[in-house]
Coordinates of C-alpha atoms in Angstrom, one line a residue:
M1 CA 0.0 0.0 0.0
L2 CA 1.0 3.7 -0.1
K3 CA 2.8 3.6 3.2
N4 CA 5.0 0.7 2.0
F5 CA 5.7 2.4 -1.3
L6 CA 7.0 5.4 0.7
F7 CA 8.9 3.0 3.0
V8 CA 10.6 1.3 0.1
S9 CA 11.3 4.7 -1.5
A10 CA 12.9 5.7 1.8
L11 CA 15.2 2.7 1.6
L12 CA 16.3 3.8 -1.9
L13 CA 16.6 7.5 -1.4
L14 CA 17.4 7.9 2.2
G15 CA 19.2 4.7 2.9
G16 CA 16.7 2.8 4.9
W17 CA 15.0 2.8 8.3
G18 CA 16.1 5.4 10.7
L19 CA 16.9 3.8 13.9
C20 CA 18.3 5.3 17.1
G21 CA 20.3 4.6 20.1
C22 CA 20.6 5.3 23.8
S23 CA 22.5 7.2 26.4
D24 CA 22.6 6.7 30.1
D25 CA 20.1 9.5 30.6
D26 CA 17.3 9.0 33.1
P27 CA 13.8 8.2 31.7
E28 CA 11.0 10.8 31.5
T29 CA 9.3 11.2 34.8
D30 CA 6.6 8.5 35.1
D31 CA 5.1 6.4 37.9
Q32 CA 5.9 3.2 36.0
E33 CA 8.7 1.3 37.7
Q34 CA 10.9 -0.4 35.0
V35 CA 12.6 -3.7 35.8
V36 CA 15.3 -4.7 33.4
D37 CA 15.2 -8.4 32.5
D38 CA 18.3 -9.6 30.8
D39 CA 16.5 -12.7 29.6
K40 CA 14.2 -10.6 27.4
G41 CA 14.8 -8.0 24.6
D42 CA 16.4 -10.3 22.1
N43 CA 15.3 -12.9 19.5
T44 CA 18.7 -14.5 19.3
D45 CA 20.7 -16.4 21.9
D46 CA 24.0 -15.3 23.4
E47 CA 25.9 -16.8 20.5
G48 CA 23.9 -14.9 17.9
G49 CA 21.8 -17.9 16.9
T50 CA 18.0 -17.9 16.8
D51 CA 15.8 -19.1 19.6
D52 CA 13.3 -21.9 19.1
G53 CA 10.3 -19.8 18.3
G54 CA 8.3 -17.1 20.1
S55 CA 5.8 -17.1 22.9
A56 CA 3.2 -14.8 21.2
K57 CA -0.3 -16.1 21.3
P58 CA -2.2 -16.8 18.1
D59 CA -5.3 -14.9 17.1
D60 CA -8.5 -16.4 18.7
G61 CA -10.9 -15.0 16.2
D62 CA -12.6 -16.7 13.3
D63 CA -9.6 -16.6 11.0
D64 CA -7.8 -19.8 10.1
T65 CA -4.6 -18.7 11.7
G66 CA -2.0 -21.3 12.8
D67 CA -3.5 -24.2 10.9
D68 CA -1.0 -24.2 8.0
I69 CA 2.3 -23.4 9.7
T70 CA 5.4 -23.4 7.4
S71 CA 9.0 -23.7 8.6
S72 CA 11.0 -20.5 8.4
L73 CA 14.3 -19.1 9.5
Y74 CA 12.5 -16.0 10.8
K75 CA 11.9 -16.0 14.5
P76 CA 9.5 -13.6 16.2
F77 CA 10.6 -11.6 19.2
K78 CA 10.0 -13.5 22.4
T79 CA 7.5 -11.7 24.6
D80 CA 4.1 -12.0 26.3
K81 CA 3.3 -8.4 25.4
V82 CA 1.5 -9.2 22.1
I83 CA 0.1 -6.1 20.3
S84 CA -3.3 -6.6 18.8
H85 CA -4.2 -3.0 17.8
I86 CA -2.5 0.4 17.4
Y87 CA -4.4 3.6 16.9
I88 CA -2.4 6.6 15.6
L89 CA -3.4 10.3 15.3
H90 CA -1.2 12.6 13.3
K91 CA -2.1 16.0 12.0
G92 CA -5.8 15.1 12.1
R93 CA -5.3 11.9 10.2
Q94 CA -6.3 8.6 12.0
Y95 CA -4.8 5.2 11.4
D96 CA -6.2 1.9 12.9
D97 CA -4.0 -1.1 12.6
D98 CA -5.1 -4.6 13.6
Y99 CA -2.6 -7.5 13.8
V100 CA -3.3 -11.2 13.2
Y101 CA -0.7 -13.8 14.4
D102 CA -0.1 -17.4 13.7
S103 CA 0.5 -20.0 16.4
E104 CA 4.3 -19.3 16.1
G105 CA 3.7 -15.7 17.1
R106 CA 4.5 -14.4 13.6
I107 CA 2.4 -11.5 12.2
I108 CA 0.5 -12.8 9.2
E109 CA -1.8 -9.9 8.5
Q110 CA -1.9 -6.2 9.2
R111 CA -5.3 -4.6 8.6
T112 CA -5.2 -0.8 8.2
I113 CA -8.2 1.6 8.1
I114 CA -7.7 5.3 7.7
N115 CA -10.0 7.9 9.3
K116 CA -12.5 5.2 10.5
K117 CA -13.7 4.6 6.9
E118 CA -14.2 0.9 6.2
E119 CA -13.7 1.4 2.5
T120 CA -10.1 2.4 3.1
L121 CA -9.2 -1.1 4.4
V122 CA -5.9 -2.4 3.2
I123 CA -4.6 -5.9 4.2
T124 CA -0.9 -6.5 4.2
S125 CA -0.1 -10.2 4.3
F126 CA 3.1 -12.0 5.3
E127 CA 4.1 -15.5 4.3
Y128 CA 7.0 -17.3 5.9
N129 CA 8.7 -20.0 3.8
G130 CA 12.2 -21.3 4.6
D131 CA 14.6 -18.4 4.0
F132 CA 12.0 -16.0 2.5
I133 CA 9.3 -13.6 3.8
D134 CA 6.9 -12.6 1.1
M135 CA 4.7 -9.5 1.5
S136 CA 1.5 -8.9 -0.5
Y137 CA -1.3 -6.4 -0.4
Y138 CA -5.1 -6.3 -0.9
P139 CA -6.2 -4.3 -2.8
Q140 CA -3.0 -4.8 -4.8
S141 CA -2.9 -1.2 -6.0
H142 CA -2.1 0.0 -2.5
G143 CA 1.4 -1.4 -2.2
V144 CA 4.6 -2.8 -3.7
D145 CA 5.3 -6.5 -3.1
D146 CA 8.5 -7.1 -1.3
D147 CA 10.4 -10.2 -0.5
Y148 CA 13.0 -10.7 2.2
K149 CA 15.6 -13.3 1.7
L150 CA 16.9 -14.4 5.2
N151 CA 20.4 -15.3 6.4
E152 CA 21.0 -18.2 8.7
D153 CA 20.3 -16.0 11.7
G154 CA 16.8 -15.1 10.4
Y155 CA 17.6 -11.6 9.4
A156 CA 17.3 -10.0 6.0
A157 CA 20.2 -10.8 3.7
E158 CA 18.5 -9.2 0.7
I159 CA 15.4 -7.0 0.3
I160 CA 13.8 -7.7 -3.1
S161 CA 11.2 -5.2 -4.4
E162 CA 9.2 -4.9 -7.5
I163 CA 10.5 -1.3 -8.0
N164 CA 14.2 -2.1 -7.6
I165 CA 16.4 -3.5 -10.3
R166 CA 18.8 -5.0 -7.8
P167 CA 18.3 -6.3 -4.3
I168 CA 19.1 -4.1 -1.3
I169 CA 21.9 -5.7 0.8
P170 CA 21.9 -4.9 4.5
I171 CA 25.1 -5.6 6.5
Y172 CA 25.4 -6.5 10.2
D173 CA 28.1 -6.5 12.9
E174 CA 29.2 -9.6 14.8
N175 CA 26.3 -9.2 17.3
N176 CA 23.7 -9.1 14.5
Y177 CA 23.0 -5.4 14.7
W178 CA 22.2 -3.7 11.4
I179 CA 25.0 -1.2 10.6
G180 CA 24.3 -0.1 7.0
Y181 CA 24.3 -1.2 3.4
G182 CA 27.0 -2.6 1.2
K183 CA 30.4 -2.0 2.9
E184 CA 29.7 1.4 4.6
Q185 CA 28.9 1.6 8.3
T186 CA 26.4 4.4 9.0
L187 CA 24.7 3.1 12.1
F188 CA 26.5 3.2 15.5
Y189 CA 25.4 1.4 18.7
T190 CA 26.0 1.8 22.4
E191 CA 24.9 -0.7 25.0
G192 CA 22.4 -2.4 22.7
N193 CA 20.9 0.8 21.3
L194 CA 21.6 2.7 18.1
T195 CA 23.1 6.1 19.2
R196 CA 23.7 7.7 15.8
D197 CA 22.3 7.4 12.3
T198 CA 24.1 9.2 9.4
Q199 CA 22.6 7.4 6.5
V200 CA 19.3 9.4 6.2
S201 CA 18.8 12.9 4.8
K202 CA 18.2 14.2 8.4
S203 CA 20.9 12.5 10.4
Y204 CA 20.3 12.3 14.1
T205 CA 21.3 11.1 17.5
C206 CA 19.0 9.6 20.1
T207 CA 18.9 9.1 23.8
Y208 CA 16.8 6.5 25.5
T209 CA 14.6 5.9 28.5
D210 CA 15.1 2.9 30.8
Y211 CA 11.8 1.4 29.5
L212 CA 12.3 -1.8 27.5
N213 CA 11.4 -2.1 23.9
D214 CA 9.8 -5.5 24.5
S215 CA 6.5 -5.7 22.7
S216 CA 5.8 -8.1 19.8
I217 CA 6.2 -5.1 17.4
D218 CA 9.5 -3.2 17.4
L219 CA 8.0 0.2 18.5
T220 CA 11.4 1.9 18.7
T221 CA 12.3 1.4 15.1
N222 CA 8.9 2.7 14.0
L223 CA 8.9 5.7 16.3
V224 CA 12.3 6.9 15.4
R225 CA 12.3 5.9 11.7
Q226 CA 9.3 8.2 11.3
A227 CA 11.1 11.0 13.0
Y228 CA 12.2 12.3 9.6
D229 CA 9.0 11.2 7.8
N230 CA 6.5 14.1 7.5
Y231 CA 4.1 12.1 5.3
T232 CA 3.0 9.1 7.3
K233 CA 3.2 7.8 10.8
E234 CA 2.0 4.3 10.1
I235 CA 3.6 1.1 11.5
N236 CA 5.8 -0.6 9.0
L237 CA 6.4 -4.4 9.0
P238 CA 7.8 -7.0 9.0
T239 CA 9.2 -6.4 12.5
D240 CA 12.6 -7.6 13.7
V241 CA 13.9 -8.5 10.2
L242 CA 16.7 -5.9 10.0
G243 CA 18.9 -7.2 12.8
K244 CA 18.4 -7.1 16.5
R245 CA 16.1 -4.3 17.7
S246 CA 17.3 -1.5 20.0
R247 CA 16.8 -2.5 23.6
N248 CA 14.9 0.5 25.0
L249 CA 12.2 3.0 24.1
P250 CA 13.5 6.4 22.9
K251 CA 13.6 9.5 25.1
Q252 CA 14.6 12.2 22.6
V253 CA 15.8 12.4 19.0
N254 CA 18.0 15.3 18.0
F255 CA 18.6 16.2 14.4
I256 CA 22.2 16.9 13.7
G257 CA 23.0 20.5 12.6
T258 CA 19.6 21.9 13.5
D259 CA 17.7 23.1 16.5
S260 CA 15.0 20.5 16.1
W261 CA 14.1 17.5 18.2
I262 CA 11.4 15.1 19.2
D263 CA 10.5 14.2 22.8
Y264 CA 8.7 11.0 23.7
D265 CA 6.4 10.4 26.6
Y266 CA 4.8 7.2 27.7
E267 CA 1.9 5.7 29.8
F268 CA 1.8 2.1 31.0
D269 CA -0.8 -0.3 32.3
L270 CA -0.5 -2.4 35.5
Q271 CA 1.2 -5.2 33.6
G272 CA 4.0 -2.8 32.6
R273 CA 2.9 -2.6 28.9
V274 CA 3.2 0.7 27.1
T275 CA -0.4 1.8 26.2
K276 CA 0.1 5.5 25.1
I277 CA 2.9 7.3 23.4
L278 CA 3.2 11.0 22.6
A279 CA 5.9 12.0 20.1
T280 CA 6.2 15.8 20.1
Y281 CA 8.3 17.6 17.4
Y282 CA 9.9 21.0 18.1
S283 CA 11.7 23.2 15.7
Y284 CA 13.7 26.5 16.3
V285 CA 15.8 28.8 14.2
N286 CA 18.0 31.4 16.0
G287 CA 16.2 30.6 19.2
E288 CA 12.8 31.4 17.7
E289 CA 10.1 28.8 17.3
V290 CA 9.4 28.4 13.6
M291 CA 6.3 26.2 14.0
D292 CA 3.9 25.0 16.6
P293 CA 4.9 21.7 18.2
V294 CA 3.5 18.7 16.2
V295 CA 2.2 15.9 18.4
T296 CA 1.7 12.3 17.2
A297 CA -0.3 10.1 19.5
Y298 CA -0.3 6.3 19.7
E299 CA -2.7 4.1 21.6
I300 CA -1.8 0.4 22.0
T301 CA -3.9 -2.6 22.8
Y302 CA -2.7 -6.1 23.6
V303 CA -3.9 -9.7 23.3
D304 CA -5.1 -10.8 26.7

């Protein structure tokens, strides 16, 4: 669909997803007490190999999910915080995303409705077969079909798109963190989080909260990738296919060479799951505010 066309275009023109990293800054003030669990926050083992599947629950609706499970190198992120729905409000535009999982905890459908209008429904489907993930769309006119060829660790070795002549080749470090394309390192990590991204048109640094990025969907990658995207704030999938995710949720993104930044604020439920996110963009020139702050709001619902 349109969002994935923009996403693939970003890969071509800007160099890919914008990720971010962390510092040792304290988190935003919040009543939620965060407990760091070293056994979570990774879909690989200590040697860089993959775990034996995820713990996400399958959809319990009427869909025939989980009945025809295929073997795949892809392994979903291990968590009991399984996201079923995300509502996004950005500049008056509303997005409703529903997620359908198979019995392995892999997302097999993303159903998106814009501005509460049923006729805008677009279904993004994901098929996992061996060393491939295949994406397709309904209606087909709303997206560009992509394939992800996986390496032995379950991460993308090639991204193959209908609009590209050649595959896009991500590269990873020895810990399976994505560091760029081809032979050039443009992404730099500290303590399990990406601290600097120089591959996009708006290069930035990022600091982090102490809150773990441990939901079934990599919220951090989506939040920060969209920091430079003024056109859409939708969630892009598949999740956890470009290397290991950043460990924590972002606190602030600062755009290099500008006086512009984004602050992130969070609310949590009693189970420690993030339920609301506010991303507020500020921009100044010579100490003067050049625009009103732009707030993007996210509301997140989980599988019980």
